[in-house]
Short mmCIF file of C-alpha atoms in Angstrom, two decimals:
data_model
loop_
_atom_site.label_atom_id
_atom_site.label_comp_id
_atom_site.label_asym_id
_atom_site.label_seq_id
_atom_site.Cartn_x
_atom_site.Cartn_y
_atom_site.Cartn_z
CA MET J 241 90.99 -40.94 107.12
CA ASP J 242 89.52 -39.17 104.10
CA THR J 243 90.61 -35.79 102.79
CA PHE J 244 88.16 -32.95 102.21
CA PHE J 245 88.60 -29.72 100.26
CA GLY J 246 87.06 -26.31 99.77
CA THR J 247 85.82 -23.61 102.11
CA PRO J 248 85.41 -24.33 105.81
CA GLN J 249 81.64 -24.62 105.23
CA SER J 250 82.16 -27.13 102.39
CA ILE J 251 84.59 -29.22 104.41
CA ALA J 252 82.26 -29.28 107.40
CA ALA J 253 79.30 -30.28 105.23
CA MET J 254 81.24 -33.10 103.52
CA LYS J 255 82.46 -34.43 106.86
CA ARG J 256 78.91 -34.52 108.16
CA SER J 257 77.80 -36.21 104.96
CA ALA J 258 80.53 -38.85 105.15
CA ALA J 259 79.48 -39.67 108.68
CA LEU J 260 75.83 -39.89 107.61
CA ARG J 261 76.78 -42.09 104.66
CA SER J 262 78.31 -44.63 107.06
CA LEU J 263 74.80 -45.01 108.56
CA THR J 264 72.74 -44.91 105.34
CA ARG J 265 74.93 -46.99 103.03
CA ALA J 266 72.49 -49.93 103.02
CA ASP J 267 69.36 -47.79 102.59
CA PRO J 268 68.11 -48.08 98.98
CA ARG J 269 66.70 -44.56 99.02
CA PHE J 270 69.98 -42.74 99.08
CA ALA J 271 72.66 -41.71 96.57
CA TYR J 272 76.16 -40.43 97.32
CA TYR J 273 79.30 -39.51 95.39
CA GLY J 274 81.45 -37.77 97.96
CA ARG J 275 79.51 -34.54 98.49
CA LEU J 276 76.10 -34.97 100.14
CA VAL J 277 73.83 -37.89 100.90
CA ALA J 278 70.78 -37.35 98.65
CA LEU J 279 67.63 -39.06 97.52
CA SER J 280 68.31 -41.26 94.51
CA ARG J 281 64.75 -40.53 93.31
CA PRO J 282 61.51 -39.20 94.80
CA VAL J 283 59.83 -41.14 97.61
CA ASP J 284 56.40 -40.89 99.22
CA ASN J 285 57.61 -38.33 101.75
CA THR J 286 60.27 -36.54 99.68
CA ALA J 287 59.89 -33.19 101.45
CA ASP J 288 60.18 -34.74 104.92
CA VAL J 289 63.33 -36.68 104.00
CA LEU J 290 64.96 -33.68 102.30
CA CYS J 291 64.33 -31.56 105.39
CA ASP J 292 65.84 -34.19 107.67
CA LEU J 293 68.89 -34.58 105.44
CA ALA J 294 69.36 -30.82 105.21
CA ARG J 295 69.20 -30.40 108.98
CA LEU J 296 71.91 -33.04 109.38
CA GLN J 297 74.21 -32.04 106.53
CA GLY J 298 73.33 -28.45 105.69
CA ALA J 299 71.75 -29.38 102.37
CA SER J 300 70.54 -32.28 100.26
CA ALA J 301 69.04 -33.02 96.86
CA CYS J 302 66.49 -35.27 95.25
CA TYR J 303 67.52 -36.53 91.82
CA PHE J 304 65.05 -37.49 89.08
CA PHE J 305 62.46 -35.07 90.52
CA PRO J 306 59.80 -34.19 87.91
CA LYS J 307 59.94 -30.58 86.74
CA THR J 308 56.15 -30.47 86.80
CA GLY J 309 56.13 -30.88 90.58
CA ILE J 310 59.06 -28.65 91.54
CA GLY J 311 56.94 -25.60 92.35
CA ASP J 312 54.80 -27.41 94.91
CA LEU J 313 57.83 -29.11 96.49
CA PHE J 314 59.80 -25.89 96.82
CA GLN J 315 56.79 -24.08 98.30
CA ASP J 316 56.50 -26.81 100.90
CA LEU J 317 60.20 -26.66 101.79
CA GLU J 318 60.19 -22.87 101.96
CA ASP J 319 57.09 -22.90 104.17
CA ARG J 320 59.13 -25.02 106.59
CA GLY J 321 61.92 -22.44 106.67
CA PHE J 322 64.37 -23.98 104.22
CA SER J 323 65.96 -22.44 101.13
CA THR J 324 65.74 -24.13 97.74
CA ASP J 325 67.82 -24.43 94.59
CA ARG J 326 67.77 -26.46 91.39
CA HIS J 327 69.90 -27.75 88.54
CA GLU J 328 68.38 -29.15 85.39
CA HIS J 329 68.85 -32.93 85.22
CA PHE J 330 70.82 -33.81 82.08
CA LEU J 331 71.13 -37.48 81.12
CA GLY J 332 72.75 -39.52 78.36
CA GLY J 333 72.90 -43.24 77.58
CA GLU J 334 74.09 -45.18 74.54
CA ALA J 335 73.91 -42.02 72.43
CA ALA J 336 76.38 -40.39 74.82
CA TYR J 337 78.75 -43.33 74.48
CA ALA J 338 78.55 -43.10 70.69
CA ALA J 339 79.07 -39.33 70.71
CA ALA J 340 82.05 -39.68 73.03
CA LYS J 341 83.70 -42.23 70.73
CA ASP J 342 83.07 -39.97 67.75
CA ALA J 343 84.69 -37.02 69.55
CA LEU J 344 87.76 -39.07 70.42
CA SER J 345 88.07 -40.18 66.80
CA ALA J 346 87.69 -36.67 65.42
CA TYR J 347 89.92 -34.68 67.77
CA SER J 348 93.08 -34.99 69.85
CA LEU J 349 94.38 -33.17 72.87
CA PRO J 350 96.84 -30.36 72.14
CA GLU J 351 100.32 -31.84 71.78
CA ASP J 352 101.68 -30.05 74.82
CA LEU J 353 99.18 -31.72 77.18
CA SER J 354 99.40 -35.07 78.95
CA LEU J 355 96.56 -37.05 80.50
CA CYS J 356 96.68 -38.72 83.91
CA ARG J 357 94.24 -40.35 86.30
CA LEU J 358 94.30 -39.58 90.01
CA ASP J 359 94.88 -42.60 92.25
CA GLU J 360 96.27 -43.56 95.64
CA ASN J 361 99.81 -42.85 94.46
CA THR J 362 99.12 -39.35 93.18
CA PRO J 363 101.05 -36.77 95.26
CA ASP J 364 98.86 -34.80 97.64
CA SER J 365 100.20 -31.60 96.10
CA PHE J 366 98.90 -32.58 92.65
CA VAL J 367 95.47 -33.49 94.02
CA ALA J 368 95.39 -30.12 95.80
CA ALA J 369 96.35 -28.34 92.57
CA THR J 370 93.54 -30.17 90.74
CA VAL J 371 91.07 -29.09 93.42
CA GLU J 372 92.36 -25.51 93.15
CA LEU J 373 91.61 -25.60 89.42
CA MET J 374 88.09 -26.93 90.06
CA GLU J 375 87.34 -24.26 92.62
CA ALA J 376 88.66 -21.53 90.30
CA CYS J 377 86.08 -22.79 87.78
CA GLU J 378 83.35 -22.65 90.48
CA VAL J 379 83.18 -26.44 90.72
CA MET J 380 82.76 -27.87 94.22
CA PRO J 381 85.21 -30.77 94.71
CA VAL J 382 84.35 -34.09 96.30
CA ALA J 383 86.12 -36.12 98.97
CA GLY J 384 89.67 -37.15 98.19
CA SER J 385 88.88 -40.86 98.25
CA PHE J 386 86.49 -40.33 95.31
CA LEU J 387 88.93 -38.16 93.36
CA ARG J 388 91.58 -40.88 93.75
CA GLY J 389 89.18 -43.63 92.67
CA GLN J 390 89.23 -45.36 96.07
CA GLN J 391 85.46 -44.91 96.47
CA GLY J 392 82.64 -44.56 93.98
CA ASN J 393 84.06 -46.99 91.43
CA GLY J 394 84.95 -44.00 89.25
CA LEU J 395 87.76 -41.72 88.17
CA CYS J 396 89.10 -38.20 87.96
CA LEU J 397 91.05 -37.44 84.78
CA VAL J 398 93.41 -34.47 84.62
CA ALA J 399 95.14 -32.88 81.63
CA THR J 400 98.50 -31.39 82.55
CA GLY J 401 100.61 -28.78 80.84
CA PRO J 402 104.34 -28.90 80.09
CA ASP J 403 105.14 -27.67 83.60
CA GLY J 404 103.13 -30.53 85.14
CA THR J 405 100.30 -28.39 86.46
CA PRO J 406 96.62 -29.18 85.90
CA VAL J 407 94.99 -27.54 82.88
CA ALA J 408 91.64 -29.35 82.86
CA ALA J 409 89.78 -32.05 84.80
CA VAL J 410 86.69 -34.24 84.69
CA ALA J 411 85.22 -36.80 87.10
CA SER J 412 82.66 -39.59 87.05
CA PHE J 413 81.42 -41.88 89.83
CA PHE J 414 78.77 -44.46 90.57
CA MET J 415 76.37 -42.96 93.06
CA HIS J 416 73.01 -44.75 93.14
CA PRO J 417 72.09 -47.79 95.27
CA GLU J 418 72.86 -51.23 93.90
CA GLY J 419 69.75 -53.07 92.77
CA GLY J 420 67.82 -49.86 92.22
CA PRO J 421 66.54 -48.55 88.87
CA HIS J 422 69.51 -46.20 88.47
CA ALA J 423 72.26 -48.55 89.69
CA ARG J 424 74.22 -48.14 86.46
CA THR J 425 73.58 -44.40 86.12
CA VAL J 426 76.73 -42.51 87.11
CA PHE J 427 77.51 -38.94 87.96
CA TRP J 428 79.54 -37.31 85.20
CA GLY J 429 80.87 -33.78 85.33
CA MET J 430 83.00 -31.45 87.43
CA LEU J 431 84.46 -30.31 84.09
CA SER J 432 87.03 -27.61 84.72
CA THR J 433 89.36 -25.89 82.26
CA ARG J 434 91.91 -23.15 82.89
CA PRO J 435 90.64 -19.93 81.24
CA ASP J 436 93.68 -19.53 78.97
CA ARG J 437 93.16 -23.05 77.52
CA ARG J 438 89.47 -22.83 76.77
CA GLY J 439 88.27 -23.16 73.18
CA GLN J 440 90.71 -26.02 72.44
CA LYS J 441 88.18 -28.86 72.89
CA ILE J 442 90.04 -30.03 76.02
CA ALA J 443 86.88 -30.32 78.14
CA LEU J 444 85.09 -32.09 75.27
CA LEU J 445 87.87 -34.67 75.02
CA LEU J 446 88.20 -35.23 78.77
CA GLY J 447 84.44 -35.56 79.09
CA ALA J 448 84.45 -38.06 76.24
CA GLN J 449 87.32 -40.03 77.76
CA ALA J 450 85.42 -40.32 81.05
CA ILE J 451 82.24 -41.52 79.31
CA VAL J 452 84.07 -44.18 77.27
CA HIS J 453 86.05 -45.41 80.29
CA MET J 454 83.00 -45.65 82.54
CA TRP J 455 80.98 -47.43 79.83
CA GLN J 456 83.63 -49.89 78.70
CA ASP J 457 85.57 -50.56 81.90
CA LYS J 458 83.01 -49.93 84.65
CA GLY J 459 79.71 -50.97 83.10
CA ALA J 460 77.98 -47.59 83.33
CA ARG J 461 74.94 -47.27 81.09
CA ALA J 462 73.78 -43.70 81.75
CA PHE J 463 75.49 -40.43 82.61
CA MET J 464 73.82 -37.71 84.67
CA THR J 465 74.86 -34.19 85.54
CA GLY J 466 73.21 -31.02 86.83
CA VAL J 467 73.33 -27.86 84.73
CA ARG J 468 72.11 -24.36 85.57
CA SER J 469 69.37 -23.29 83.13
CA ASN J 470 71.41 -20.18 82.21
CA ASN J 471 74.72 -21.99 81.66
CA ALA J 472 74.90 -21.97 77.87
CA SER J 473 78.47 -23.23 77.61
CA SER J 474 77.86 -26.29 79.81
CA THR J 475 74.60 -27.02 78.00
CA ALA J 476 76.38 -26.91 74.63
CA LEU J 477 79.15 -29.23 75.79
CA CYS J 478 76.72 -31.72 77.29
CA ASN J 479 74.59 -31.71 74.14
CA ARG J 480 77.72 -32.28 72.03
CA LEU J 481 78.34 -35.48 74.02
CA GLY J 482 74.75 -36.70 74.00
CA VAL J 483 73.99 -35.72 77.59
CA VAL J 484 70.76 -33.75 77.27
CA ASP J 485 68.09 -32.03 79.30
CA THR J 486 65.24 -34.17 80.61
CA GLU J 487 61.84 -33.93 82.29
CA TRP J 488 63.61 -34.01 85.68
CA THR J 489 65.54 -31.63 87.89
CA TYR J 490 67.87 -31.79 90.88
CA ALA J 491 65.64 -30.50 93.68
CA VAL J 492 67.89 -29.00 96.38
CA CYS J 493 66.90 -28.22 99.98
CA ILE J 494 69.23 -25.99 102.05
CA ASP J 495 69.37 -25.34 105.78
CA GLN J 496 71.36 -22.09 105.80
CA GLU J 497 71.92 -22.20 109.56
CA THR J 498 73.64 -25.60 109.33
CA LEU J 499 75.37 -25.07 105.99
CA GLY J 500 76.57 -21.57 106.79
CA ARG J 501 75.60 -20.09 103.38
CA ALA J 502 72.73 -19.92 100.92
CA SER J 503 74.18 -22.11 98.18
CA VAL J 504 75.66 -25.60 98.17
CA THR J 505 78.45 -24.85 95.71
CA LYS J 506 79.57 -21.35 96.78
#
C-alpha cells in the first residue's frame, strides 16, 4: 500500500488519483507523477476531459497548453462552474544538461552537508521529515512510492545537515505516456531549501544533480516544471539551469467541492 502526505484534502485527492491511475495507465492521453492524473497535452475535447478528471479527483491539469488559448479555455471551464489556475510551463533540454554539468563543476555543496537518495530502505521518519521540509516551503509532496523511486523511474535527492535532518530536496520523475511525443520529458522540481540555508547554492546543486542523473542514467531528454509568473526566485534558478519559460502553460481545472479548497497546492 502506498503512503500519502499532506493535508487531509491533499491525501484524499492523491488517493483518488492513484485509484484513477490504475484505470487510465494504458491510455496515451494521460500523464501522472504521483499527484494527479492529467492530460499529457491538449486533445480535441480538452475542456470536457479536464472537467471529468476534476470531478473525480478534485482537480487536474493539461500540460503543453498554448498560452494563446488559455483565456478561452478558462472561460469555458468557469462557465461550467469550475475554478481555474495556471503555472507557466518551463522546459529545458540539452542546454539544461550542459548547464547542470557546468554548475556541478563550478560549485560544491557546503562541507557540512551530505547527499542521499530516498529509496525503499529509507526510514519512514526521514521520508516524513523530507515531506515536512517540502510543505514548509509550500511544495506539495507526491506519493511515497515516487519519492522512494519505486514508481516514476525517478528520484528524490535530499541534502542533510550534521544532525541528519533534511536541509534541501529535489525530485524528478518520468510522467508522460510511453510512445508519445513527450515520453522522455520528465517532471523536475519540488525544490525545497530550509530558510536558514538559502543563498548557498544548495538548490542549484541539487537541481543540477537531478538533471544530470536523469539524463545520464535514466535517458531523460527534457525537463519540465511549472512556475508561478510572480515567482522571481524560482524563475532565476530555472533559468540558471537552462529550464526556461515557453509558449505553453499548465492549465489547471479545480472542482472545489470535491477538492475541498480553491488551490491544488495549498
